[in-house]
Amino acid sequence: MGYQIELRHLQYFQVLAEELKFRKAAERLFISQPGLSRQIKQMEEIYQVSLFDRSKKKVELTEAGRYLKQEVDFIFSQLEQIRQQLDNIGQGRETELRIGFLGSAAQKAVPDLVVKLAREHPGIRTILEQMPNMRQLELLEKGQLDLGFVRLQQLPEGISRHVIQQDTFSLVLPLNHELDEANFVSIRELNAEPFIFFSSDDSPFYHELIMSICEDHGFRPKVFHKSVDALTIFKLVEEGLGLAIVPTSLQHGYNLNVKFIALRHIRQRTELSVIWKSSNRNPALKQVIELVSG
């Protein structure tokens, strides 16, 4: 057999593994469906293993296919990093750093890092994007993000962390709510109120941590709305759709008709961490880690 694996095979496999439908994958690749089927068949003959289970209505990855998908994602991520680094060299820049962050890191942690970078490593260009915890983790593992600012308790193997901030919690209420700093006694007063929480899908531990604040005061909150975005939560509070409990650092940088009451006498605290993939080969990452952990 004279076949050899080429980059196009891996690209075809990656797209089909994402779509799990030959028609849609072929359309994305601008090739015919029979042509895509032949390319995948070639791969399976070369590797002598089935990559897709075609026995069901929906195409599914086999165990070998799931393994190959992870490796192919890594290969294309590395190729993109090479392209970016060559572009940086051609433009006279040191390198590029891709940073994800939560809203609670946007007011101080991220700006502080960018200022330090500009002062000490002016050739490093940053690409900043606000995104949820789990999205950051996903992109870090794929090699599509270099650094993340997250609130996660558990991390998978191969992901390193440095805690940069421990934060208290604050209650968020509409500006016209009868409670304020002067007359607030206990969160137990709010046991009948609807609450708005950060999504448990994005950070189950963080969600349970906030739940435990209410449970420590004798009630389980009625959660009417969930979001991964702080601004959305604040807007819902502003509209009178519920109350929220958030890290105290989130109160800065928003101009909304909400007020914050610090929950100073509770045991719960939340940590903001910087995380990165231990095997990341971006030459700027070591310098940046030294800045955030120094």
Tab-separated table of N, CA and C in Angstrom, residues 119-192:
chain	number	residue	atom	x	y	z
A	119	ARG	N	6.527	47.378	30.739
A	119	ARG	CA	7.709	47.992	31.345
A	119	ARG	C	8.951	47.098	31.238
A	120	GLU	N	8.777	45.796	31.507
A	120	GLU	CA	9.926	44.912	31.605
A	120	GLU	C	10.183	44.079	30.358
A	121	HIS	N	9.139	43.824	29.571
A	121	HIS	CA	9.301	43.037	28.335
A	121	HIS	C	8.470	43.693	27.223
A	122	PRO	N	8.876	44.854	26.756
A	122	PRO	CA	8.056	45.612	25.798
A	122	PRO	C	7.847	44.907	24.455
A	123	GLY	N	8.641	43.898	24.171
A	123	GLY	CA	8.473	43.190	22.893
A	123	GLY	C	7.394	42.139	22.909
A	124	ILE	N	6.833	41.836	24.084
A	124	ILE	CA	5.780	40.825	24.179
A	124	ILE	C	4.423	41.469	23.917
A	125	ARG	N	3.760	40.994	22.919
A	125	ARG	CA	2.425	41.503	22.593
A	125	ARG	C	1.373	40.616	23.247
A	126	THR	N	0.331	41.207	23.805
A	126	THR	CA	-0.723	40.438	24.469
A	126	THR	C	-2.019	40.473	23.675
A	127	ILE	N	-2.706	39.346	23.674
A	127	ILE	CA	-4.063	39.238	23.137
A	127	ILE	C	-4.948	38.845	24.315
A	128	LEU	N	-5.863	39.722	24.695
A	128	LEU	CA	-6.673	39.547	25.897
A	128	LEU	C	-8.121	39.251	25.535
A	129	GLU	N	-8.697	38.260	26.202
A	129	GLU	CA	-10.108	37.945	25.940
A	129	GLU	C	-10.781	37.471	27.217
A	130	GLN	N	-11.893	38.104	27.564
A	130	GLN	CA	-12.660	37.674	28.729
A	130	GLN	C	-13.475	36.444	28.368
A	131	MET	N	-13.416	35.432	29.220
A	131	MET	CA	-14.133	34.183	28.950
A	131	MET	C	-14.338	33.411	30.246
A	132	PRO	N	-15.301	32.480	30.266
A	132	PRO	CA	-15.582	31.711	31.483
A	132	PRO	C	-14.426	30.780	31.868
A	133	ASN	N	-14.504	30.275	33.106
A	133	ASN	CA	-13.482	29.365	33.618
A	133	ASN	C	-13.200	28.183	32.700
A	134	MET	N	-14.264	27.424	32.388
A	134	MET	CA	-14.064	26.175	31.665
A	134	MET	C	-13.601	26.392	30.232
A	135	ARG	N	-13.986	27.508	29.638
A	135	ARG	CA	-13.504	27.825	28.293
A	135	ARG	C	-11.996	28.086	28.328
A	136	GLN	N	-11.538	28.782	29.360
A	136	GLN	CA	-10.109	29.019	29.499
A	136	GLN	C	-9.356	27.697	29.632
A	137	LEU	N	-9.883	26.819	30.469
A	137	LEU	CA	-9.241	25.534	30.695
A	137	LEU	C	-9.185	24.719	29.402
A	138	GLU	N	-10.272	24.729	28.661
A	138	GLU	CA	-10.332	24.000	27.385
A	138	GLU	C	-9.272	24.507	26.409
A	139	LEU	N	-9.169	25.832	26.277
A	139	LEU	CA	-8.215	26.401	25.321
A	139	LEU	C	-6.774	26.226	25.790
A	140	LEU	N	-6.549	26.259	27.098
A	140	LEU	CA	-5.207	25.987	27.619
A	140	LEU	C	-4.767	24.576	27.261
A	141	GLU	N	-5.646	23.620	27.467
A	141	GLU	CA	-5.303	22.221	27.186
A	141	GLU	C	-5.059	21.991	25.705
A	142	LYS	N	-5.751	22.742	24.860
A	142	LYS	CA	-5.563	22.618	23.411
A	142	LYS	C	-4.356	23.400	22.909
A	143	GLY	N	-3.739	24.201	23.792
A	143	GLY	CA	-2.608	25.016	23.373
A	143	GLY	C	-3.016	26.278	22.638
A	144	GLN	N	-4.281	26.675	22.765
A	144	GLN	CA	-4.776	27.865	22.085
A	144	GLN	C	-4.838	29.075	22.998
A	145	LEU	N	-4.388	28.898	24.235
A	145	LEU	CA	-4.321	29.970	25.229
A	145	LEU	C	-3.057	29.722	26.046
A	146	ASP	N	-2.373	30.799	26.407
A	146	ASP	CA	-1.129	30.656	27.157
A	146	ASP	C	-1.329	30.812	28.662
A	147	LEU	N	-2.231	31.693	29.048
A	147	LEU	CA	-2.407	32.026	30.456
A	147	LEU	C	-3.877	32.268	30.726
A	148	GLY	N	-4.351	31.844	31.902
A	148	GLY	CA	-5.732	32.079	32.272
A	148	GLY	C	-5.839	32.621	33.684
A	149	PHE	N	-6.833	33.463	33.908
A	149	PHE	CA	-7.160	33.960	35.243
A	149	PHE	C	-8.506	33.350	35.619
A	150	VAL	N	-8.505	32.409	36.562
A	150	VAL	CA	-9.712	31.620	36.835
A	150	VAL	C	-9.999	31.518	38.328
A	151	ARG	N	-11.219	31.062	38.631
A	151	ARG	CA	-11.594	30.678	39.984
A	151	ARG	C	-12.022	29.214	39.916
A	152	LEU	N	-11.053	28.335	39.978
A	152	LEU	CA	-11.285	26.900	39.922
A	152	LEU	C	-10.518	26.231	41.049
A	153	GLN	N	-11.155	25.275	41.699
A	153	GLN	CA	-10.502	24.578	42.803
A	153	GLN	C	-9.682	23.401	42.304
A	154	GLN	N	-10.233	22.650	41.356
A	154	GLN	CA	-9.560	21.460	40.852
A	154	GLN	C	-9.131	21.673	39.406
A	155	LEU	N	-7.914	21.240	39.109
A	155	LEU	CA	-7.366	21.368	37.763
A	155	LEU	C	-6.879	20.010	37.284
A	156	PRO	N	-6.984	19.742	35.982
A	156	PRO	CA	-6.500	18.459	35.463
A	156	PRO	C	-4.973	18.376	35.506
A	157	GLU	N	-4.469	17.178	35.401
A	157	GLU	CA	-3.025	16.968	35.374
A	157	GLU	C	-2.406	17.717	34.198
A	158	GLY	N	-1.278	18.342	34.434
A	158	GLY	CA	-0.599	19.077	33.376
A	158	GLY	C	-0.894	20.561	33.371
A	159	ILE	N	-1.827	20.994	34.225
A	159	ILE	CA	-2.140	22.418	34.344
A	159	ILE	C	-1.589	22.930	35.680
A	160	SER	N	-0.755	23.961	35.614
A	160	SER	CA	-0.151	24.542	36.815
A	160	SER	C	-0.913	25.798	37.234
A	161	ARG	N	-0.746	26.167	38.507
A	161	ARG	CA	-1.462	27.329	39.017
A	161	ARG	C	-0.590	28.125	39.981
A	162	HIS	N	-0.913	29.418	40.076
A	162	HIS	CA	-0.355	30.263	41.121
A	162	HIS	C	-1.490	31.159	41.618
A	163	VAL	N	-1.798	31.067	42.916
A	163	VAL	CA	-2.865	31.886	43.503
A	163	VAL	C	-2.357	33.320	43.655
A	164	ILE	N	-3.091	34.270	43.085
A	164	ILE	CA	-2.646	35.664	43.136
A	164	ILE	C	-3.515	36.531	44.039
A	165	GLN	N	-4.698	36.033	44.406
A	165	GLN	CA	-5.582	36.880	45.215
A	165	GLN	C	-6.614	36.038	45.947
A	166	GLN	N	-6.808	36.320	47.223
A	166	GLN	CA	-7.918	35.733	47.963
A	166	GLN	C	-8.947	36.828	48.206
A	167	ASP	N	-10.192	36.523	47.908
A	167	ASP	CA	-11.231	37.552	47.897
A	167	ASP	C	-12.361	37.196	48.852
A	168	THR	N	-12.979	38.220	49.439
A	168	THR	CA	-14.197	38.037	50.219
A	168	THR	C	-15.401	38.096	49.273
A	169	PHE	N	-16.591	37.868	49.830
A	169	PHE	CA	-17.820	37.932	49.046
A	169	PHE	C	-18.649	39.148	49.450
A	170	SER	N	-19.458	39.618	48.514
A	170	SER	CA	-20.393	40.708	48.780
A	170	SER	C	-21.762	40.363	48.210
A	171	LEU	N	-22.777	40.883	48.874
A	171	LEU	CA	-24.153	40.750	48.416
A	171	LEU	C	-24.445	41.882	47.437
A	172	VAL	N	-25.148	41.579	46.343
A	172	VAL	CA	-25.518	42.585	45.344
A	172	VAL	C	-27.035	42.750	45.340
A	173	LEU	N	-27.507	43.985	45.522
A	173	LEU	CA	-28.937	44.281	45.570
A	173	LEU	C	-29.253	45.446	44.642
A	174	PRO	N	-30.520	45.572	44.225
A	174	PRO	CA	-30.919	46.765	43.465
A	174	PRO	C	-30.705	48.009	44.309
A	175	LEU	N	-30.455	49.113	43.677
A	175	LEU	CA	-30.171	50.353	44.398
A	175	LEU	C	-31.319	50.761	45.315
A	176	ASN	N	-32.547	50.418	44.932
A	176	ASN	CA	-33.713	50.825	45.734
A	176	ASN	C	-34.121	49.781	46.772
A	177	HIS	N	-33.308	48.743	46.980
A	177	HIS	CA	-33.641	47.720	47.979
A	177	HIS	C	-33.551	48.327	49.377
A	178	GLU	N	-34.439	47.874	50.283
A	178	GLU	CA	-34.512	48.458	51.619
A	178	GLU	C	-33.263	48.194	52.463
A	179	LEU	N	-32.549	47.133	52.182
A	179	LEU	CA	-31.346	46.823	52.952
A	179	LEU	C	-30.142	47.610	52.439
A	180	ASP	N	-29.284	48.016	53.360
A	180	ASP	CA	-28.017	48.637	53.006
A	180	ASP	C	-27.001	48.295	54.091
A	181	GLU	N	-25.811	48.840	53.987
A	181	GLU	CA	-24.743	48.556	54.949
A	181	GLU	C	-25.176	48.881	56.388
A	182	ALA	N	-25.967	49.927	56.557
A	182	ALA	CA	-26.334	50.388	57.900
A	182	ALA	C	-27.311	49.460	58.604
A	183	ASN	N	-28.291	48.897	57.884
A	183	ASN	CA	-29.314	48.098	58.553
A	183	ASN	C	-29.212	46.588	58.269
A	184	PHE	N	-28.219	46.185	57.495
A	184	PHE	CA	-28.064	44.762	57.185
A	184	PHE	C	-27.558	44.018	58.419
A	185	VAL	N	-28.214	42.910	58.737
A	185	VAL	CA	-27.821	42.108	59.895
A	185	VAL	C	-27.245	40.758	59.472
A	186	SER	N	-28.001	40.031	58.665
A	186	SER	CA	-27.585	38.689	58.273
A	186	SER	C	-28.199	38.329	56.929
A	187	ILE	N	-27.506	37.518	56.180
A	187	ILE	CA	-28.031	37.077	54.888
A	187	ILE	C	-29.274	36.213	55.068
A	188	ARG	N	-29.492	35.725	56.277
A	188	ARG	CA	-30.694	34.938	56.555
A	188	ARG	C	-31.958	35.753	56.317
A	189	GLU	N	-31.868	37.069	56.416
A	189	GLU	CA	-33.016	37.953	56.157
A	189	GLU	C	-33.543	37.801	54.733
A	190	LEU	N	-32.712	37.273	53.856
A	190	LEU	CA	-33.041	37.233	52.429
A	190	LEU	C	-33.461	35.838	51.979
A	191	ASN	N	-33.817	34.965	52.907
A	191	ASN	CA	-34.094	33.565	52.561
A	191	ASN	C	-35.270	33.398	51.606
A	192	ALA	N	-36.181	34.376	51.570
A	192	ALA	CA	-37.339	34.268	50.675
A	192	ALA	C	-37.112	34.946	49.321
